[in-house]
């Protein structure tokens, strides 16, 4: 493959991408803020998705549905995502919603189960919808502040069903200690609306 | 061969196994359709050298970037960015900033490759007409350099404060031949050390209020520079200013001229280009021995809904000093005035129109009464699309 052919291919690929892109990247590239430039931008065109281990042109933005400091077992909140066709069923008072790169989360290294993800991916094509990160607090044993693990999982599944009425692919799950309890986190991506 | 290796590298990135990190493509296309006019005036020299319409690609580019987590706090980063001609007039891809490096959450970023110097980037967005023909500050101000073989370290952001230092080897051969000195080529500086050229900047930004930077170059393109730049954000209005002093690094080189071995004191620099802050007025005068420059820019931008009105004025005075010209007669001044308006179609696209006047005035004594005035006028409309 010649140099020009390669760049032509790359250019064509870039121009064939979906309408959503990260408009600030070209300008941020001309700055000294390397940290910002190498943080996943909202709407960035990702050719290779390391979370899913998958080629594809995706808009890799994750909506986090909880505050960092909130010690709750939050039900889903409305995100306004264009990819989520139906709003979540339960919509309590909206909490602060941030957008962050999953890879920057400190829990990433603790939770990544590549093999399992690959197995899921083998039957998971078509999960191109909005990506979410949710969590629920639980206690392995008895606790006055938190629900049981099974109740937390049930809570998370209710949230996922609210966010992704067409189904979802759970990319990753992990737990982080909070006091005597734990937060169980789910990172998942909704099925595309057209998926049957 | 190098290009084939590069192609193979990029292809490798795009076809790598599952362990590969995210790969993201980005870029922009910027096209303008503009009228250019260049006129000389002087004793017996009044003529128009250009008066036509052209379509220009203004630093259109495509890049690939990526990173992967090495640990919770350390990640590898890379970027490969090329400039292309969106008009099709030039089929070449020119390398822009290209690097590979490491980024630590606490200790900052270290990269190596090809990159704009910290001094160049210290201007932030003071140059409201960046990349536009005859309006970009590079037409009249030295220091707008993108350097090969650069090693750059950038600190983390400490509540708005950050610093960047870069260095490069001069890559002179180190050749020593007492019996035949001419056998050793180079610019006479014997730049064969670990690091011969430096560029440093310190930046402070208070979000939505102001940003300020101070930067210096030492021996970058044979030039030493001290630059101060800043912007103030007053709601919908942004004001910017930049000032700098530049001097030739030593007695063997010419200000802002990158090629070694040319333009020695008393000689003639023949390859001064349009991109080194001297413009071709320097070569037009036939001397090209410039060793100091004072320059400044002020700019303003006013955003009203989807429109941004922009205005900018810049000037530079380039001269020789008494070590070159005992009478200290040689100098020329360039002034640049630009106005324009952008209309933001959506967050990815905008259209724009601008007018720019670049006016070079050599002093009469220096030019022996020949060229008095040299003007470049530009009016253009264009579109920019980011992806």
XYZ file of C-alpha atoms in Angstrom:
583
model
C 0.000 0.000 0.000
C 1.502 3.309 -0.998
C 1.715 6.281 1.251
C -0.760 8.275 -0.778
C -3.166 5.412 -1.095
C -3.109 4.917 2.627
C -3.771 8.538 3.397
C -6.463 8.648 0.743
C -8.099 5.659 2.364
C -7.878 7.313 5.751
C -9.343 10.511 4.363
C -12.196 8.710 2.705
C -12.875 6.814 5.871
C -12.960 10.034 7.815
C -15.409 11.620 5.417
C -17.630 8.554 5.442
C -18.044 8.711 9.168
C -21.323 9.542 10.865
C -22.313 13.132 11.235
C -21.301 13.249 14.844
C -17.684 14.116 15.415
C -15.493 15.901 17.882
C -15.232 19.358 16.387
C -12.692 20.617 18.837
C -9.994 18.060 18.187
C -8.368 19.803 15.243
C -7.996 22.988 17.235
C -6.963 21.237 20.423
C -4.268 19.491 18.437
C -2.599 22.884 18.091
C -2.164 23.505 21.777
C 0.063 22.533 24.656
C -2.790 20.922 26.549
C -1.864 17.314 25.821
C -3.989 16.126 28.709
C -7.133 17.570 27.229
C -6.306 16.474 23.709
C -5.815 12.879 24.768
C -8.990 12.749 26.818
C -11.890 11.222 24.986
C -13.866 14.048 23.473
C -17.617 14.048 23.362
C -18.610 12.720 20.005
C -15.101 11.673 19.052
C -14.845 9.404 16.045
C -13.404 6.189 17.361
C -12.169 3.733 14.771
C -11.114 1.145 17.286
C -13.098 0.721 20.479
C -10.808 -0.803 23.074
C -13.625 -1.228 25.589
C -15.554 -3.497 23.280
C -12.534 -4.789 21.392
C -14.243 -3.935 18.173
C -13.605 -2.069 14.946
C -16.260 0.348 14.030
C -16.950 3.979 13.725
C -18.658 4.838 16.943
C -19.384 7.919 18.902
C -17.845 6.877 22.146
C -19.477 8.978 24.770
C -20.566 7.639 28.111
C -23.272 9.181 30.205
C -22.682 8.784 33.906
C -25.903 8.840 35.849
C -24.634 9.540 39.322
C -22.678 12.082 41.339
C -19.272 11.077 42.571
C -20.307 11.912 46.111
C -23.811 10.594 46.066
C -24.232 7.634 48.321
C -27.351 6.352 46.733
C -28.868 3.552 44.830
C -30.061 5.846 42.169
C -32.726 5.012 39.720
C -31.985 6.103 36.167
C -32.233 9.741 35.235
C -33.144 11.213 31.910
C -30.111 11.955 29.747
C -31.550 13.460 26.636
C -29.538 11.101 24.497
C -30.583 10.940 20.891
C -29.636 7.287 20.833
C -31.971 6.373 23.635
C -35.340 6.298 22.060
C -37.356 5.984 25.236
C -36.671 7.891 28.419
C -36.096 5.875 31.553
C -39.235 4.885 33.354
C -38.389 6.212 36.747
C -37.172 9.787 36.702
C -36.516 11.244 40.116
C -35.053 14.695 40.488
C -32.169 14.909 38.006
C -28.741 14.582 39.486
C -25.575 16.069 38.130
C -24.642 14.202 35.012
C -21.096 14.182 33.783
C -19.527 12.814 30.668
C -16.273 11.008 31.059
C -14.108 8.525 29.279
C -14.535 5.087 30.685
C -10.824 4.491 30.321
C -10.059 7.310 32.692
C -12.053 5.718 35.465
C -9.812 4.315 38.124
C -11.914 1.247 38.263
C -11.199 0.263 34.710
C -8.178 -1.829 35.530
C -10.005 -3.597 38.301
C -12.954 -4.613 36.286
C -12.053 -5.360 32.747
C -12.998 -8.885 31.779
C -11.782 -9.076 28.261
C -12.624 -12.686 27.667
C -16.164 -12.338 28.818
C -16.576 -9.195 26.790
C -15.285 -10.912 23.708
C -17.776 -13.699 24.226
C -20.524 -11.176 24.513
C -19.305 -9.375 21.468
C -19.480 -12.543 19.443
C -23.204 -12.265 19.774
C -23.346 -8.574 20.461
C -23.210 -6.879 17.075
C -25.624 -4.041 16.701
C -25.128 -2.469 20.074
C -24.442 0.986 18.756
C -26.669 3.071 20.965
C -25.904 5.351 23.866
C -23.346 4.217 26.411
C -24.058 4.544 30.115
C -22.299 4.060 33.402
C -24.541 3.390 36.370
C -24.045 2.127 39.887
C -25.864 0.913 42.962
C -24.742 0.627 46.549
C -24.836 -2.731 48.246
C -23.452 -4.572 51.229
C -22.090 -8.092 51.038
C -23.539 -8.761 54.458
C -26.097 -7.027 56.583
C -26.027 -3.266 56.429
C -28.290 -0.509 57.585
C -27.288 1.716 54.677
C -27.320 -0.533 51.669
C -29.279 -3.212 49.946
C -28.090 -6.718 49.318
C -26.050 -7.568 46.271
C -28.945 -9.277 44.575
C -31.160 -6.270 45.231
C -28.473 -4.010 43.777
C -28.257 -6.117 40.644
C -31.994 -5.977 40.336
C -31.859 -2.224 40.730
C -29.182 -1.919 38.036
C -31.166 -4.071 35.654
C -34.163 -1.848 36.176
C -32.011 1.111 35.290
C -30.639 -0.604 32.192
C -34.095 -1.514 31.037
C -35.105 2.087 31.485
C -32.180 3.398 29.480
C -32.187 0.716 26.799
C -35.669 -0.519 25.981
C -34.267 -2.385 22.959
C -31.699 -4.285 24.974
C -28.096 -3.700 25.895
C -24.590 -5.047 25.960
C -22.942 -4.980 29.362
C -19.375 -4.036 28.597
C -17.976 -4.197 32.062
C -18.858 -4.394 35.742
C -16.828 -3.624 38.813
C -17.128 -2.800 42.482
C -15.536 -0.075 44.537
C -15.611 0.115 48.343
C -17.508 2.941 49.970
C -17.240 2.833 53.708
C -18.357 -0.595 54.857
C -20.293 -1.132 51.625
C -19.597 -1.261 47.887
C -20.715 0.415 44.716
C -21.503 -2.006 41.950
C -20.875 -0.283 38.598
C -22.169 -1.292 35.180
C -20.839 0.090 31.919
C -23.189 -0.840 29.118
C -24.240 0.175 25.657
C -27.750 0.177 24.324
C -28.812 -1.789 21.310
C -29.489 0.336 18.309
C -33.152 1.231 18.000
C -33.515 -0.785 14.800
C -32.278 -3.979 16.417
C -34.830 -6.717 16.689
C 11.444 4.368 2.463
C 10.458 6.424 5.439
C 7.059 7.015 3.937
C 6.578 3.324 3.363
C 7.446 2.692 6.962
C 4.984 5.331 8.025
C 2.291 3.829 5.883
C 2.985 0.442 7.319
C 2.829 1.871 10.812
C -0.521 3.507 10.219
C -1.875 0.402 8.596
C -0.612 -1.568 11.523
C -2.425 0.703 13.899
C -5.658 0.209 12.045
C -5.375 -3.546 11.797
C -4.000 -4.342 15.201
C -5.421 -7.002 17.478
C -7.842 -6.498 20.286
C -5.232 -5.265 22.717
C -4.909 -2.007 20.820
C -6.054 1.220 22.402
C -8.626 3.600 21.006
C -7.828 5.078 17.610
C -9.517 8.345 16.820
C -9.485 10.300 13.594
C -9.969 14.045 13.455
C -9.259 16.949 11.202
C -10.681 19.835 9.303
C -11.094 21.172 5.817
C -10.711 24.889 5.265
C -11.229 26.359 1.820
C -11.333 29.972 0.774
C -11.979 31.711 -2.505
C -10.112 34.942 -2.537
C -8.842 37.842 -4.479
C -5.134 38.589 -4.164
C -3.347 41.723 -5.214
C 0.295 42.549 -4.749
C 1.672 45.914 -5.729
C 5.096 47.488 -5.543
C 5.676 51.174 -5.502
C 9.019 52.941 -5.703
C 11.327 54.825 -7.963
C 10.723 53.307 -11.349
C 9.306 50.200 -9.790
C 5.574 50.739 -9.742
C 3.964 47.551 -10.863
C 1.377 44.962 -9.941
C 2.816 41.524 -9.583
C -0.437 39.743 -8.874
C -4.103 40.545 -9.261
C -6.306 37.477 -9.504
C -8.755 35.142 -7.805
C -7.621 31.901 -6.295
C -8.977 29.043 -4.267
C -6.768 28.184 -1.336
C -6.660 25.408 1.211
C -5.844 26.942 4.559
C -3.982 24.349 6.576
C -6.597 21.640 5.992
C -5.503 18.586 7.881
C -6.272 15.055 8.935
C -4.937 13.342 11.986
C -5.033 10.133 13.914
C -4.563 10.069 17.657
C -4.706 7.445 20.299
C -3.777 6.422 23.769
C -3.750 3.333 25.862
C -3.601 2.865 29.589
C -0.313 1.411 30.739
C -1.400 1.676 34.363
C -3.956 3.606 36.363
C -1.819 6.730 36.143
C 0.277 6.276 33.012
C -0.719 6.000 29.412
C 0.995 5.922 26.081
C -0.071 8.553 23.578
C 0.534 9.247 19.924
C -0.593 11.555 17.182
C -0.023 11.542 13.439
C -1.243 14.631 11.635
C -0.846 15.615 8.014
C -1.768 18.699 6.078
C -3.430 18.279 2.718
C -4.485 20.617 -0.043
C -8.258 20.585 -0.184
C -8.202 22.368 -3.548
C -6.355 19.534 -5.237
C -3.658 21.880 -6.508
C -1.045 20.079 -4.495
C -1.200 16.339 -4.044
C 1.401 16.207 -1.290
C 0.710 15.511 2.336
C 2.906 17.577 4.591
C 3.627 16.419 8.080
C 2.407 18.594 10.900
C 2.660 17.617 14.555
C 3.642 13.990 14.903
C 4.700 12.398 18.137
C 4.724 9.465 20.470
C 5.038 9.802 24.208
C 3.959 9.069 27.724
C 1.393 10.891 29.812
C 1.322 10.604 33.584
C -1.549 11.865 35.687
C 0.780 13.445 38.209
C 4.019 14.118 36.388
C 2.882 15.435 33.030
C 3.498 14.583 29.401
C 6.714 13.710 27.593
C 6.716 13.395 23.821
C 9.199 13.117 20.999
C 8.805 13.738 17.279
C 7.856 16.820 15.321
C 5.870 19.585 16.953
C 5.132 23.281 17.137
C 7.440 24.919 19.612
C 6.082 26.067 22.965
C 6.816 29.622 21.864
C 4.659 29.267 18.778
C 1.769 27.776 20.727
C 2.058 30.308 23.519
C 0.074 32.771 21.429
C -3.048 30.703 22.067
C -5.763 32.287 19.968
C -4.378 35.802 19.820
C -3.975 35.310 16.076
C -7.608 35.463 15.027
C -6.633 34.912 11.391
C -4.415 31.929 11.955
C -3.645 29.908 8.801
C -5.111 32.499 6.426
C -2.925 33.630 3.568
C -1.326 37.054 4.186
C -3.216 37.450 7.465
C -1.487 34.877 9.666
C 1.083 36.429 11.967
C 3.757 34.179 10.488
C 3.916 36.594 7.552
C 5.617 39.261 9.588
C 6.762 37.698 12.845
C 9.512 35.165 13.484
C 9.003 32.338 15.933
C 6.153 30.466 14.258
C 8.186 27.292 14.052
C 7.355 23.609 13.864
C 10.485 21.648 14.642
C 11.730 18.217 13.732
C 13.592 16.080 16.251
C 11.893 17.734 19.178
C 11.631 16.417 22.717
C 8.962 18.166 24.720
C 7.866 17.973 28.325
C 4.675 19.578 29.530
C 3.681 19.776 33.175
C 0.205 18.929 34.393
C -2.180 21.790 34.819
C -1.863 23.202 38.343
C -5.043 25.220 38.773
C -4.490 26.899 35.437
C -0.702 27.098 35.609
C 1.385 24.947 33.295
C 4.785 24.998 31.671
C 6.374 23.348 28.672
C 10.001 22.924 27.736
C 11.292 21.564 24.461
C 14.745 20.921 23.154
C 16.317 19.718 19.959
C 19.743 18.620 18.895
C 21.333 20.890 16.303
C 22.520 17.772 14.510
C 25.638 19.389 13.125
C 27.976 16.587 12.216
C 30.709 17.376 14.709
C 33.139 17.172 11.820
C 36.578 18.666 12.529
C 39.064 18.959 9.680
C 41.814 21.509 10.396
C 43.511 21.003 7.064
C 40.355 21.492 5.066
C 37.690 23.333 7.061
C 35.471 23.591 4.008
C 35.025 19.842 4.126
C 32.906 20.316 7.216
C 29.607 21.825 6.241
C 27.229 23.448 8.669
C 26.247 26.843 9.878
C 29.382 27.430 11.864
C 27.744 26.995 15.240
C 29.048 23.493 15.880
C 25.652 22.456 17.157
C 26.488 18.840 17.747
C 25.453 18.572 21.384
C 22.737 16.688 23.213
C 20.508 19.749 23.101
C 21.396 22.869 21.138
C 18.021 24.509 20.747
C 15.428 25.258 23.436
C 11.937 26.581 23.562
C 10.107 27.200 26.831
C 6.745 28.616 27.775
C 4.852 29.204 30.988
C 1.108 29.596 30.722
C -1.576 30.608 33.143
C -5.266 30.445 32.380
C -8.176 31.496 34.506
C -11.152 29.994 32.813
C -13.558 32.473 31.241
C -11.442 35.363 32.522
C -7.989 35.548 30.976
C -4.935 33.643 29.845
C -1.343 34.782 29.734
C 1.888 33.207 28.549
C 5.545 34.049 28.505
C 7.842 32.124 26.223
C 11.386 32.098 24.965
C 13.392 30.439 22.223
C 17.093 29.862 22.349
C 18.763 29.105 19.018
C 15.560 27.814 17.434
C 16.041 28.447 13.711
C 19.120 30.412 14.718
C 16.943 32.841 16.604
C 16.487 33.873 20.228
C 13.024 35.102 21.143
C 11.223 36.471 24.156
C 7.454 36.496 23.679
C 4.593 37.594 25.928
C 1.004 36.907 24.949
C -2.383 37.058 26.580
C -6.096 37.118 26.086
C -8.905 38.594 28.134
C -12.428 37.222 27.926
C -15.114 39.816 28.550
C -18.310 37.932 27.985
C -18.836 37.820 24.263
C -15.724 39.879 23.587
C -12.202 38.468 23.492
C -9.207 40.760 23.424
C -5.716 39.552 22.677
C -2.227 40.968 22.569
C 1.247 39.675 21.852
C 4.670 41.300 21.929
C 8.061 39.828 21.263
C 11.706 40.661 20.752
C 13.899 38.468 18.581
C 17.603 38.490 17.841
C 19.855 36.311 15.782
C 21.466 33.641 17.940
C 25.056 34.356 17.028
C 27.213 35.923 14.349
C 26.929 33.101 11.878
C 23.273 33.060 11.084
C 20.429 35.145 9.919
C 17.299 35.744 11.899
C 14.574 33.252 11.270
C 16.346 31.426 8.474
C 16.244 27.725 9.033
C 18.723 26.411 6.493
C 22.223 26.037 7.786
C 25.090 27.554 5.915
C 23.275 30.399 4.226
C 22.895 34.032 4.870
C 26.038 34.516 6.820
C 26.849 37.998 7.864
C 27.390 40.106 4.817
C 26.064 37.422 2.550
C 22.757 37.132 0.784
C 19.967 34.929 2.042
C 18.247 33.533 -0.988
C 15.790 31.167 0.540
C 13.969 33.314 2.985
C 10.447 32.066 2.632
C 6.999 33.328 3.327
C 6.787 31.319 6.499
C 9.576 32.666 8.608
C 8.285 36.024 9.669
C 10.337 38.034 7.190
C 8.273 37.597 4.075
C 9.910 38.038 0.728
C 10.467 41.722 1.205
C 13.721 40.660 2.770
C 14.924 38.921 -0.329
C 13.377 41.556 -2.558
C 15.707 44.090 -1.079
C 18.594 41.877 -2.048
C 20.410 41.848 1.228
C 18.636 39.649 3.728
C 20.995 40.219 6.631
C 18.527 40.687 9.428
C 19.429 40.104 12.993
C 16.787 41.608 15.193
C 13.065 42.107 15.148
C 10.451 43.698 17.360
C 6.878 42.631 16.772
C 3.425 42.994 18.256
C -0.170 41.963 17.615
C -3.463 43.122 19.048
C -6.733 41.421 18.214
C -10.384 41.451 19.132
C -13.300 39.116 18.538
C -16.923 39.828 19.303
C -19.420 36.995 19.199
C -23.033 37.895 18.534
C -25.208 34.821 18.384
C -23.758 32.740 15.550
C -21.608 35.550 14.205
C -18.110 36.474 15.288
C -16.670 39.790 14.213
C -12.887 39.876 14.210
C -10.238 42.534 13.831
C -6.496 42.375 14.159
C -3.501 44.627 13.776
C 0.093 43.529 13.858
C 3.431 45.004 13.012
C 7.085 44.122 13.034
C 10.249 46.099 12.589
C 13.184 44.071 11.362
C 16.640 45.507 11.219
C 20.339 45.001 11.356
C 22.388 46.311 14.224
C 25.654 48.155 14.250
C 27.712 44.969 14.193
C 26.442 44.370 10.695
C 25.716 47.828 9.468
C 27.801 50.488 11.207
C 25.376 53.143 10.103
C 22.462 51.106 11.360
C 20.441 52.114 8.362
C 18.876 48.885 7.382
C 15.377 48.177 8.533
C 11.954 47.483 7.224
C 8.572 47.558 8.838
C 5.596 45.383 8.051
C 2.080 46.196 9.132
C -0.825 43.830 8.907
C -4.459 44.831 9.275
C -7.238 42.277 9.032
C -10.971 42.283 9.580
C -13.397 39.431 9.167
C -16.598 37.767 10.167
C -17.356 34.116 10.894
C -20.793 32.571 10.785
C -21.078 29.364 12.779
C -23.415 27.070 10.895
C -23.297 24.387 13.555
C -20.698 23.118 15.957
C -18.816 21.472 13.119
C -18.925 24.080 10.389
C -18.569 27.756 9.734
C -18.331 30.108 6.804
C -16.225 33.206 6.898
C -15.174 36.319 5.034
C -12.124 38.459 5.609
C -10.031 41.278 4.284
C -6.341 41.641 4.956
C -3.724 44.232 4.067
C -0.069 43.383 4.511
C 2.106 46.423 3.951
C 5.900 46.299 3.955
C 7.928 49.469 4.092
C 11.704 49.249 3.868
C 13.616 52.355 4.810
C 14.837 54.373 1.894
C 18.482 54.257 2.835
C 18.536 50.521 3.063
C 16.784 49.840 -0.181
C 18.882 52.351 -2.057
C 15.735 54.179 -3.019
C 14.296 51.343 -5.009
C 11.333 49.654 -3.365
C 9.359 52.057 -1.239
C 6.310 50.064 -0.499
C 5.064 46.573 -1.043
C 1.434 45.679 -0.411
C -0.549 42.476 -0.401
C -4.313 42.833 -0.247
C -6.611 39.897 0.189
C -10.345 39.541 0.241
C -11.756 36.095 0.651
C -14.759 34.027 1.585
C -14.472 30.477 2.801
C -15.783 27.515 4.680
C -14.317 25.407 7.434
C -15.593 22.017 8.450
C -14.300 20.042 11.406
C -14.541 16.334 11.769
